mmCIF file of C-alpha atoms and ligand atoms in Angstrom:
data_model
loop_
_atom_site.group_PDB
_atom_site.id
_atom_site.type_symbol
_atom_site.label_atom_id
_atom_site.label_comp_id
_atom_site.label_asym_id
_atom_site.label_seq_id
_atom_site.Cartn_x
_atom_site.Cartn_y
_atom_site.Cartn_z
ATOM 1 C CA UNK A 30 84.833 125.730 83.593
ATOM 2 C CA UNK A 31 83.531 124.689 79.513
ATOM 3 C CA UNK A 32 82.550 122.031 78.273
ATOM 4 C CA UNK A 33 84.087 119.257 77.732
ATOM 5 C CA UNK A 34 82.078 119.169 74.112
ATOM 6 C CA UNK A 35 83.087 122.191 73.437
ATOM 7 C CA UNK A 36 85.618 119.972 70.952
ATOM 8 C CA UNK A 37 83.876 117.507 70.402
ATOM 9 C CA UNK A 38 81.789 119.310 67.211
ATOM 10 C CA UNK A 39 83.664 117.005 64.953
ATOM 11 C CA UNK A 40 82.819 114.015 67.001
ATOM 12 C CA UNK A 41 84.148 111.037 64.428
ATOM 13 C CA UNK A 42 87.450 112.829 64.075
ATOM 14 C CA UNK A 43 88.476 113.324 67.264
ATOM 15 C CA UNK A 44 91.507 112.297 68.706
ATOM 16 C CA UNK A 45 92.471 111.775 64.832
ATOM 17 C CA UNK A 46 91.938 115.648 64.348
ATOM 18 C CA UNK A 47 93.713 116.066 67.872
ATOM 19 C CA UNK A 48 97.176 114.216 67.063
ATOM 20 C CA UNK A 49 98.023 116.984 64.478
ATOM 21 C CA UNK A 50 97.087 119.757 65.534
ATOM 22 C CA UNK A 51 99.120 122.038 67.594
ATOM 23 C CA UNK A 52 97.038 123.847 68.980
ATOM 24 C CA UNK A 53 95.548 121.177 71.679
ATOM 25 C CA UNK A 54 92.384 122.505 73.543
ATOM 26 C CA UNK A 55 92.917 123.323 76.367
ATOM 27 C CA UNK A 56 90.596 120.393 78.769
ATOM 28 C CA UNK A 57 94.171 119.033 77.966
ATOM 29 C CA UNK A 58 96.650 120.814 79.282
ATOM 30 C CA UNK A 59 97.814 120.228 82.318
ATOM 31 C CA UNK A 60 98.628 122.794 85.742
ATOM 32 C CA UNK A 61 102.686 123.299 85.393
ATOM 33 C CA UNK A 62 103.070 121.708 88.338
ATOM 34 C CA UNK A 63 101.581 118.585 87.193
ATOM 35 C CA UNK A 64 103.451 118.657 83.751
ATOM 36 C CA UNK A 65 105.897 116.220 82.188
ATOM 37 C CA UNK A 66 109.451 116.667 83.999
ATOM 38 C CA UNK A 67 110.703 119.254 81.194
ATOM 39 C CA UNK A 68 114.365 116.572 80.786
ATOM 40 C CA UNK A 69 113.828 112.937 80.845
ATOM 41 C CA UNK A 70 113.709 111.557 84.429
ATOM 42 C CA UNK A 71 116.170 109.444 85.934
ATOM 43 C CA UNK A 72 115.436 105.644 85.820
ATOM 44 C CA UNK A 73 113.874 103.980 88.021
ATOM 45 C CA UNK A 74 116.113 100.879 89.500
ATOM 46 C CA UNK A 75 113.254 97.759 89.487
ATOM 47 C CA UNK A 76 114.497 94.489 90.085
ATOM 48 C CA UNK A 77 113.282 92.241 86.993
ATOM 49 C CA UNK A 78 112.496 88.163 88.643
ATOM 50 C CA UNK A 79 112.712 85.383 87.600
ATOM 51 C CA UNK A 80 109.482 83.915 87.623
ATOM 52 C CA UNK A 81 109.770 80.605 86.133
ATOM 53 C CA UNK A 82 113.119 80.211 88.604
ATOM 54 C CA UNK A 83 111.157 81.250 91.232
ATOM 55 C CA UNK A 84 108.219 78.711 91.058
ATOM 56 C CA UNK A 85 110.731 75.929 90.133
ATOM 57 C CA UNK A 86 111.055 76.318 93.556
ATOM 58 C CA UNK A 87 115.339 76.216 93.300
ATOM 59 C CA UNK A 88 116.680 77.501 96.570
ATOM 60 C CA UNK A 89 118.665 80.282 95.601
ATOM 61 C CA UNK A 90 115.815 81.342 92.732
ATOM 62 C CA UNK A 91 113.469 81.321 95.624
ATOM 63 C CA UNK A 92 115.121 83.912 98.499
ATOM 64 C CA UNK A 93 116.578 85.684 95.276
ATOM 65 C CA UNK A 94 112.749 85.907 94.094
ATOM 66 C CA UNK A 95 111.622 87.384 98.096
ATOM 67 C CA UNK A 96 114.401 89.039 99.117
ATOM 68 C CA UNK A 97 114.350 91.486 95.210
ATOM 69 C CA UNK A 98 109.938 91.620 95.917
ATOM 70 C CA UNK A 99 110.065 92.279 99.266
ATOM 71 C CA UNK A 100 112.697 95.542 98.497
ATOM 72 C CA UNK A 101 111.047 97.370 95.513
ATOM 73 C CA UNK A 102 107.300 96.366 97.106
ATOM 74 C CA UNK A 103 108.410 98.062 100.775
ATOM 75 C CA UNK A 104 110.189 101.267 98.736
ATOM 76 C CA UNK A 105 108.264 101.396 95.984
ATOM 77 C CA UNK A 106 105.536 98.935 95.017
ATOM 78 C CA UNK A 107 107.166 98.130 92.025
ATOM 79 C CA UNK A 108 108.918 95.422 89.593
ATOM 80 C CA UNK A 109 109.538 93.356 86.728
ATOM 81 C CA UNK A 110 108.755 89.939 86.210
ATOM 82 C CA UNK A 111 110.901 88.087 83.376
ATOM 83 C CA UNK A 112 110.925 84.353 82.588
ATOM 84 C CA UNK A 113 106.647 84.160 83.411
ATOM 85 C CA UNK A 114 105.889 81.847 79.979
ATOM 86 C CA UNK A 115 103.154 84.091 79.051
ATOM 87 C CA UNK A 116 103.351 82.978 74.826
ATOM 88 C CA UNK A 117 105.177 86.099 73.274
ATOM 89 C CA UNK A 118 102.711 85.478 70.091
ATOM 90 C CA UNK A 119 100.151 85.557 72.565
ATOM 91 C CA UNK A 120 100.856 89.159 73.647
ATOM 92 C CA UNK A 121 101.500 90.360 70.167
ATOM 93 C CA UNK A 122 97.652 89.884 69.362
ATOM 94 C CA UNK A 123 96.853 91.771 71.946
ATOM 95 C CA UNK A 124 98.658 94.681 70.760
ATOM 96 C CA UNK A 125 97.248 93.870 66.902
ATOM 97 C CA UNK A 126 94.317 93.812 67.988
ATOM 98 C CA UNK A 127 94.143 97.305 70.295
ATOM 99 C CA UNK A 128 95.404 98.865 66.558
ATOM 100 C CA UNK A 129 92.279 97.097 64.982
ATOM 101 C CA UNK A 130 90.174 98.267 67.704
ATOM 102 C CA UNK A 131 91.050 101.987 67.743
ATOM 103 C CA UNK A 132 91.444 102.421 64.729
ATOM 104 C CA UNK A 133 87.743 102.319 63.706
ATOM 105 C CA UNK A 134 85.748 105.421 63.591
ATOM 106 C CA UNK A 135 84.879 107.084 66.581
ATOM 107 C CA UNK A 136 81.145 106.223 66.489
ATOM 108 C CA UNK A 137 82.320 102.325 65.598
ATOM 109 C CA UNK A 138 84.007 102.919 69.448
ATOM 110 C CA UNK A 139 80.938 104.638 70.127
ATOM 111 C CA UNK A 140 78.716 101.560 70.578
ATOM 112 C CA UNK A 141 80.756 100.158 73.318
ATOM 113 C CA UNK A 142 80.502 103.491 74.721
ATOM 114 C CA UNK A 143 80.971 103.883 79.371
ATOM 115 C CA UNK A 144 78.263 104.667 80.377
ATOM 116 C CA UNK A 145 78.487 106.969 83.327
ATOM 117 C CA UNK A 146 79.357 105.432 86.621
ATOM 118 C CA UNK A 147 80.423 102.019 84.729
ATOM 119 C CA UNK A 148 83.974 100.668 84.379
ATOM 120 C CA UNK A 149 83.424 98.863 81.719
ATOM 121 C CA UNK A 150 83.233 100.295 77.863
ATOM 122 C CA UNK A 151 85.724 102.430 75.531
ATOM 123 C CA UNK A 152 86.398 105.847 76.873
ATOM 124 C CA UNK A 153 88.214 108.486 75.088
ATOM 125 C CA UNK A 154 88.263 112.056 76.841
ATOM 126 C CA UNK A 155 84.643 112.636 74.963
ATOM 127 C CA UNK A 156 83.052 110.432 76.490
ATOM 128 C CA UNK A 157 85.044 111.700 80.574
ATOM 129 C CA UNK A 158 82.502 112.856 83.115
ATOM 130 C CA UNK A 159 84.950 115.739 83.763
ATOM 131 C CA UNK A 160 86.450 118.376 81.531
ATOM 132 C CA UNK A 161 89.295 120.065 82.741
ATOM 133 C CA UNK A 162 92.958 118.234 83.546
ATOM 134 C CA UNK A 163 92.104 115.107 80.633
ATOM 135 C CA UNK A 164 94.175 112.398 79.832
ATOM 136 C CA UNK A 165 95.326 111.973 76.229
ATOM 137 C CA UNK A 166 94.510 108.810 75.779
ATOM 138 C CA UNK A 167 90.838 106.331 74.802
ATOM 139 C CA UNK A 168 90.315 103.094 76.978
ATOM 140 C CA UNK A 169 88.524 100.230 75.760
ATOM 141 C CA UNK A 170 87.872 97.994 80.120
ATOM 142 C CA UNK A 171 86.254 95.058 80.520
ATOM 143 C CA UNK A 172 85.547 92.966 83.086
ATOM 144 C CA UNK A 173 87.507 89.269 84.094
ATOM 145 C CA UNK A 174 85.892 86.745 86.586
ATOM 146 C CA UNK A 175 87.903 84.087 86.838
ATOM 147 C CA UNK A 176 84.432 82.155 88.584
ATOM 148 C CA UNK A 177 83.364 79.079 87.280
ATOM 149 C CA UNK A 178 81.599 78.815 84.668
ATOM 150 C CA UNK A 179 81.929 82.996 83.647
ATOM 151 C CA UNK A 180 85.942 82.059 83.106
ATOM 152 C CA UNK A 181 85.841 80.515 79.969
ATOM 153 C CA UNK A 182 83.621 83.045 78.491
ATOM 154 C CA UNK A 183 82.969 86.763 79.970
ATOM 155 C CA UNK A 184 84.976 88.221 77.914
ATOM 156 C CA UNK A 185 83.644 86.980 75.168
ATOM 157 C CA UNK A 186 80.587 86.949 75.905
ATOM 158 C CA UNK A 187 81.078 90.710 76.277
ATOM 159 C CA UNK A 188 82.701 91.666 73.587
ATOM 160 C CA UNK A 189 80.650 90.335 71.052
ATOM 161 C CA UNK A 190 77.068 91.547 72.954
ATOM 162 C CA UNK A 191 79.268 95.523 72.531
ATOM 163 C CA UNK A 192 80.922 95.187 69.148
ATOM 164 C CA UNK A 193 79.089 91.871 67.460
ATOM 165 C CA UNK A 194 80.029 89.012 65.309
ATOM 166 C CA UNK A 195 82.975 91.064 63.084
ATOM 167 C CA UNK A 196 84.517 91.071 66.791
ATOM 168 C CA UNK A 197 85.057 87.380 67.003
ATOM 169 C CA UNK A 198 88.442 86.849 66.492
ATOM 170 C CA UNK A 199 89.561 89.981 69.320
ATOM 171 C CA UNK A 200 87.621 88.372 72.276
ATOM 172 C CA UNK A 201 88.595 85.696 71.826
ATOM 173 C CA UNK A 202 91.901 87.664 71.860
ATOM 174 C CA UNK A 203 91.460 88.558 75.182
ATOM 175 C CA UNK A 204 89.794 85.903 76.380
ATOM 176 C CA UNK A 205 92.782 84.243 76.520
ATOM 177 C CA UNK A 206 94.394 86.956 77.588
ATOM 178 C CA UNK A 207 92.836 87.645 80.761
ATOM 179 C CA UNK A 208 92.979 84.141 82.189
ATOM 180 C CA UNK A 209 96.772 83.621 80.651
ATOM 181 C CA UNK A 210 96.967 87.441 83.483
ATOM 182 C CA UNK A 211 94.409 86.144 86.066
ATOM 183 C CA UNK A 212 96.723 82.839 86.016
ATOM 184 C CA UNK A 213 100.255 85.109 86.467
ATOM 185 C CA UNK A 214 98.540 87.147 89.400
ATOM 186 C CA UNK A 215 97.796 84.349 91.279
ATOM 187 C CA UNK A 216 101.860 82.992 90.864
ATOM 188 C CA UNK A 217 102.782 86.537 91.802
ATOM 189 C CA UNK A 218 100.395 86.209 94.189
ATOM 190 C CA UNK A 219 102.261 83.397 96.044
ATOM 191 C CA UNK A 220 105.682 85.623 95.082
ATOM 192 C CA UNK A 221 104.067 88.064 97.727
ATOM 193 C CA UNK A 222 102.608 86.673 100.728
ATOM 194 C CA UNK A 223 106.444 84.483 100.519
ATOM 195 C CA UNK A 224 108.352 87.501 100.920
ATOM 196 C CA UNK A 225 106.227 89.320 103.292
ATOM 197 C CA UNK A 226 105.654 86.058 105.396
ATOM 198 C CA UNK A 227 102.157 85.155 105.349
ATOM 199 C CA UNK A 228 103.225 82.183 103.430
ATOM 200 C CA UNK A 229 102.732 80.577 99.377
ATOM 201 C CA UNK A 230 99.158 79.950 99.531
ATOM 202 C CA UNK A 231 97.372 82.932 101.135
ATOM 203 C CA UNK A 232 96.975 84.970 98.874
ATOM 204 C CA UNK A 233 96.517 82.642 95.799
ATOM 205 C CA UNK A 234 93.720 81.701 97.488
ATOM 206 C CA UNK A 235 92.667 84.943 98.378
ATOM 207 C CA UNK A 236 92.556 85.626 94.267
ATOM 208 C CA UNK A 237 91.535 82.483 93.131
ATOM 209 C CA UNK A 238 87.995 83.903 92.305
ATOM 210 C CA UNK A 239 88.908 86.949 91.325
ATOM 211 C CA UNK A 240 87.167 89.505 90.140
ATOM 212 C CA UNK A 241 89.118 91.691 87.784
ATOM 213 C CA UNK A 242 89.348 94.918 85.291
ATOM 214 C CA UNK A 243 91.772 94.142 81.963
ATOM 215 C CA UNK A 244 92.247 98.094 80.780
ATOM 216 C CA UNK A 245 93.931 98.298 77.091
ATOM 217 C CA UNK A 246 95.262 102.170 76.850
ATOM 218 C CA UNK A 247 95.691 103.767 73.651
ATOM 219 C CA UNK A 248 97.685 107.200 73.692
ATOM 220 C CA UNK A 249 97.921 108.731 70.147
ATOM 221 C CA UNK A 250 100.565 110.853 69.888
ATOM 222 C CA UNK A 251 100.549 114.567 70.218
ATOM 223 C CA UNK A 252 102.117 117.663 68.654
ATOM 224 C CA UNK A 253 102.234 119.035 72.488
ATOM 225 C CA UNK A 254 103.538 116.171 75.091
ATOM 226 C CA UNK A 255 105.165 118.839 77.377
ATOM 227 C CA UNK A 256 101.702 120.389 78.020
ATOM 228 C CA UNK A 257 99.840 117.346 78.873
ATOM 229 C CA UNK A 258 100.157 113.890 80.206
ATOM 230 C CA UNK A 259 99.134 110.657 78.897
ATOM 231 C CA UNK A 260 97.585 109.783 82.416
ATOM 232 C CA UNK A 261 97.808 111.673 85.455
ATOM 233 C CA UNK A 262 99.050 110.904 88.555
ATOM 234 C CA UNK A 263 97.281 108.394 90.233
ATOM 235 C CA UNK A 264 97.669 104.782 92.826
ATOM 236 C CA UNK A 265 96.037 101.918 90.735
ATOM 237 C CA UNK A 266 92.826 101.562 94.241
ATOM 238 C CA UNK A 267 93.209 97.549 92.623
ATOM 239 C CA UNK A 268 95.112 95.099 93.985
ATOM 240 C CA UNK A 269 98.001 94.568 91.919
ATOM 241 C CA UNK A 270 98.473 95.656 88.085
ATOM 242 C CA UNK A 271 100.331 93.640 85.515
ATOM 243 C CA UNK A 272 100.866 95.749 82.857
ATOM 244 C CA UNK A 273 102.501 94.667 79.313
ATOM 245 C CA UNK A 274 104.547 98.432 77.935
ATOM 246 C CA UNK A 275 104.800 98.241 73.891
ATOM 247 C CA UNK A 276 108.826 99.853 73.849
ATOM 248 C CA UNK A 277 107.727 103.009 73.230
ATOM 249 C CA UNK A 278 108.383 104.114 76.846
ATOM 250 C CA UNK A 279 106.392 106.084 79.019
ATOM 251 C CA UNK A 280 105.782 105.028 82.084
ATOM 252 C CA UNK A 281 107.238 107.248 85.077
ATOM 253 C CA UNK A 282 107.216 106.545 88.996
ATOM 254 C CA UNK A 283 106.990 109.310 91.370
ATOM 255 C CA UNK A 284 109.108 108.182 94.661
ATOM 256 C CA UNK A 285 112.271 109.674 96.672
ATOM 257 C CA UNK A 286 110.175 113.025 96.083
ATOM 258 C CA UNK A 287 110.790 112.693 92.225
ATOM 259 C CA UNK A 288 109.712 111.420 88.652
ATOM 260 C CA UNK A 289 111.053 108.066 87.408
ATOM 261 C CA UNK A 290 110.761 106.393 84.153
ATOM 262 C CA UNK A 291 109.988 103.146 84.146
ATOM 263 C CA UNK A 292 112.578 101.203 81.112
ATOM 264 C CA UNK A 293 110.739 99.468 78.530
ATOM 265 C CA UNK A 294 110.913 95.331 77.931
ATOM 266 C CA UNK A 295 108.960 93.822 76.126
ATOM 267 C CA UNK A 296 110.286 90.627 77.476
ATOM 268 C CA UNK A 297 108.598 91.703 80.982
ATOM 269 C CA UNK A 298 105.629 92.271 82.903
ATOM 270 C CA UNK A 299 105.907 95.876 84.583
ATOM 271 C CA UNK A 300 104.307 94.939 88.102
ATOM 272 C CA UNK A 301 103.009 97.549 90.778
ATOM 273 C CA UNK A 302 101.242 97.261 94.388
ATOM 274 C CA UNK A 303 97.661 98.655 94.205
ATOM 275 C CA UNK A 304 95.914 100.554 97.177
ATOM 276 C CA UNK A 305 94.370 96.969 97.797
ATOM 277 C CA UNK A 306 96.530 95.522 98.283
ATOM 278 C CA UNK A 307 98.497 97.899 100.527
ATOM 279 C CA UNK A 308 95.832 97.306 102.858
ATOM 280 C CA UNK A 309 96.200 94.013 102.954
ATOM 281 C CA UNK A 310 99.770 93.821 104.152
ATOM 282 C CA UNK A 311 98.527 96.958 106.698
ATOM 283 C CA UNK A 312 101.079 99.110 103.867
ATOM 284 C CA UNK A 313 103.401 97.253 104.826
ATOM 285 C CA UNK A 314 103.781 97.562 100.179
ATOM 286 C CA UNK A 315 103.668 100.616 98.589
ATOM 287 C CA UNK A 316 100.811 101.743 96.318
ATOM 288 C CA UNK A 317 102.086 103.948 94.484
ATOM 289 C CA UNK A 318 101.995 106.822 92.280
ATOM 290 C CA UNK A 319 102.842 107.118 88.796
ATOM 291 C CA UNK A 320 101.553 108.402 85.540
ATOM 292 C CA UNK A 321 102.283 108.122 81.275
ATOM 293 C CA UNK A 322 104.091 110.706 78.503
ATOM 294 C CA UNK A 323 102.220 111.117 75.575
ATOM 295 C CA UNK A 324 104.855 112.463 72.786
ATOM 296 C CA UNK A 325 105.021 113.592 69.227
ATOM 297 C CA UNK A 326 106.781 110.170 67.270
ATOM 298 C CA UNK A 327 104.957 106.788 68.288
ATOM 299 C CA UNK A 328 100.923 105.737 70.126
ATOM 300 C CA UNK A 329 102.069 104.416 72.281
ATOM 301 C CA UNK A 330 99.861 100.527 73.805
ATOM 302 C CA UNK A 331 99.798 99.301 77.336
ATOM 303 C CA UNK A 332 97.288 96.668 78.243
ATOM 304 C CA UNK A 333 97.458 96.706 81.615
ATOM 305 C CA UNK A 334 95.504 93.638 84.137
ATOM 306 C CA UNK A 335 94.489 94.518 87.372
ATOM 307 C CA UNK A 336 93.695 91.735 89.630
ATOM 308 C CA UNK A 337 90.772 92.406 92.404
ATOM 309 C CA UNK A 338 88.480 90.343 94.621
ATOM 310 C CA UNK A 339 86.053 88.831 94.774
ATOM 311 C CA UNK A 340 82.780 91.045 95.260
ATOM 312 C CA UNK A 341 81.968 89.522 98.583
ATOM 313 C CA UNK A 342 85.869 89.520 100.449
ATOM 314 C CA UNK A 343 86.549 91.372 103.516
ATOM 315 C CA UNK A 344 89.647 93.399 102.516
ATOM 316 C CA UNK A 345 91.590 93.520 106.137
ATOM 317 C CA UNK A 346 95.492 92.312 106.368
ATOM 318 C CA UNK A 347 96.167 89.003 107.867
ATOM 319 C CA UNK A 348 96.383 88.166 111.790
ATOM 320 C CA UNK A 349 100.648 88.086 110.633
ATOM 321 C CA UNK A 350 101.090 91.008 109.726
ATOM 322 C CA UNK A 351 99.122 93.359 112.672
ATOM 323 C CA UNK A 352 101.530 93.597 115.762
ATOM 324 C CA UNK A 353 102.269 95.383 118.868
ATOM 325 C CA UNK A 354 104.907 97.848 116.861
ATOM 326 C CA UNK A 355 102.480 97.571 113.024
ATOM 327 C CA UNK A 356 98.805 97.711 114.697
ATOM 328 C CA UNK A 357 95.735 98.459 111.808
ATOM 329 C CA UNK A 358 96.185 100.788 109.255
ATOM 330 C CA UNK A 359 93.362 100.536 107.755
ATOM 331 C CA UNK A 360 89.512 99.735 108.077
ATOM 332 C CA UNK A 361 88.099 96.393 106.646
ATOM 333 C CA UNK A 362 85.867 96.541 102.999
ATOM 334 C CA UNK A 363 84.214 95.022 100.549
ATOM 335 C CA UNK A 364 85.862 96.020 96.502
ATOM 336 C CA UNK A 365 82.442 97.288 95.714
ATOM 337 C CA UNK A 366 82.326 99.150 98.105
ATOM 338 C CA UNK A 367 86.288 100.958 96.507
ATOM 339 C CA UNK A 368 85.337 101.063 92.662
ATOM 340 C CA UNK A 369 81.578 102.348 93.398
ATOM 341 C CA UNK A 370 83.602 105.200 95.149
ATOM 342 C CA UNK A 371 86.852 105.969 92.064
ATOM 343 C CA UNK A 372 84.151 104.540 89.261
ATOM 344 C CA UNK A 373 80.984 107.865 91.241
ATOM 345 C CA UNK A 374 82.754 109.846 93.409
ATOM 346 C CA UNK A 375 85.939 110.409 92.891
ATOM 347 C CA UNK A 376 88.798 110.323 90.215
ATOM 348 C CA UNK A 377 92.018 108.325 91.325
ATOM 349 C CA UNK A 378 94.876 110.298 91.906
ATOM 350 C CA UNK A 379 97.348 110.802 94.289
ATOM 351 C CA UNK A 380 95.230 110.618 97.847
ATOM 352 C CA UNK A 381 91.507 107.844 96.835
ATOM 353 C CA UNK A 382 92.811 105.790 99.568
ATOM 354 C CA UNK A 383 92.851 108.231 102.040
ATOM 355 C CA UNK A 384 89.344 109.831 100.473
ATOM 356 C CA UNK A 385 87.479 106.376 100.343
ATOM 357 C CA UNK A 386 88.714 105.649 104.290
ATOM 358 C CA UNK A 387 87.104 109.228 104.884
ATOM 359 C CA UNK A 388 84.448 108.148 102.685
ATOM 360 C CA UNK A 389 83.990 105.375 104.657
ATOM 361 C CA UNK A 390 84.205 106.703 108.513
ATOM 362 C CA UNK A 391 81.699 109.194 107.831
ATOM 363 C CA UNK A 392 79.135 106.808 105.794
ATOM 364 C CA UNK A 393 79.199 104.726 108.498
ATOM 365 C CA UNK A 394 79.111 106.859 111.337
HETATM 366 C C1 OGA B 5 96.647 102.486 83.573
HETATM 367 C C2 OGA B 5 97.804 103.110 84.476
HETATM 368 C C3 OGA B 5 99.728 103.596 82.964
HETATM 369 C C4 OGA B 5 100.708 102.852 81.013
HETATM 370 O O1 OGA B 5 96.059 101.968 83.366
HETATM 371 O O2 OGA B 5 96.462 102.831 85.564
HETATM 372 O O3 OGA B 5 99.012 103.636 85.540
HETATM 373 O O4 OGA B 5 101.929 102.815 80.649
HETATM 374 N N1 OGA B 5 98.662 103.045 83.443
HETATM 375 O O5 OGA B 5 99.964 102.923 80.574
HETATM 376 NI NI1 NI B 6 98.172 102.827 86.784
#
C-alpha cells in the first residue's frame, strides 16, 4: 500500500500543483466500478418545498409540503427547500469566505489542521488517515452547538483560537450562518414530523439543543475528472443535511440502482435525510447514497450543515412509528458513539449504518 505522504513532497503546493497536472497520483484514482459515469447521469426529480408557505399555516401549502416531503423521503430522502427566508447576502458571504480561506497557502490552512480522530478542522487528502480512493477536495469543519450560552460564539471562538485575529470576520460569517442553519433545520424538522405523522413539535423539540457540524467543501478543478471523485459514495451518518451548493454542479444520488444528478439551484437548499434520522423514523425515511464529482473547468463549493442530536439524547423512534407491521429496525444509541465510530473505525460509505449496528451489538454483547 502506498503512503499518502509520497505525493506530499512539495507540501505548500499540493492541490495548487495537482489541479494543473494531468498525471493524477494513483491514490486519487478510484476503482472502475466507482468511477464517475461516462455520460452525465439523468436528473433526479427533487421536489421544491415552499417553506414559508408551510410555516404560514396555509392549509393548501401545508398539505402540499407534507405530501411532497413524505413521498421524497420514503423514496430517496432528498428534497429542495425554497422560500427558506435565509438572507442571500449571508449565503454569498459564506461562499466568498470559502475562497478567502481555501485560497491561502497550505501552511496557513494547516493552522486549523484536523487531528486524528477529531472531526473539526482543515483536512485535505494529505491530512487524511487513508491512502486509497482519496477524495479530490479540501474541507474545513467545525462544531455548532445550539445550547445556550455556547450557541452565541462557539464558531467565532473556534476560528479565532485556531486561525487568529485576521479571521475575525470569517468567524463572524460562519457563526451567523450556523445560527441560521440551526433555525432552518428546526423548521425542516417540524415539516418532517408533520409529514411522517408524529406532529410538528416532536423532532423540533428533539433537535432544539442540537450539537451539529458545519463543513465547507471545496473541490478544486481536476484535469482528469473521469478518474476521481470529489466525495466518494456515502450516506451521511448525521440526522439531516442542509446543503447549499454553488451553480457548478456535481452532486449525485443513487436511486433505482443508478446514479442521478441533483440540479443546481442557488435559491434552494438541498436537504437530505441522514442515517440517524432514518433510525428515528424507524426506517421509513431513507438515508440515501450520494457522492460528488469534480470537473476540469471550475472549482466547486458547497456548504453543508449536518444537524446532529445533543450528546445525551437517545436516538430512538417515537412509539407511533413502531407497530406490529413495522417493528423496531435499529437499536438505541447516542450520537457521540456513532460519530466516534465514523471518526475512528470506519470511513463513511454505503454500509456505515449496518457496520455501526454490528459494532454496537458486538460491543454490548
Ligand atoms: C457531504 C456531501 C456533497 C457536495 O459533505 O457529506 O455529501 O455536494 N457533500 O458537496
Ligand atoms: Ni454527504
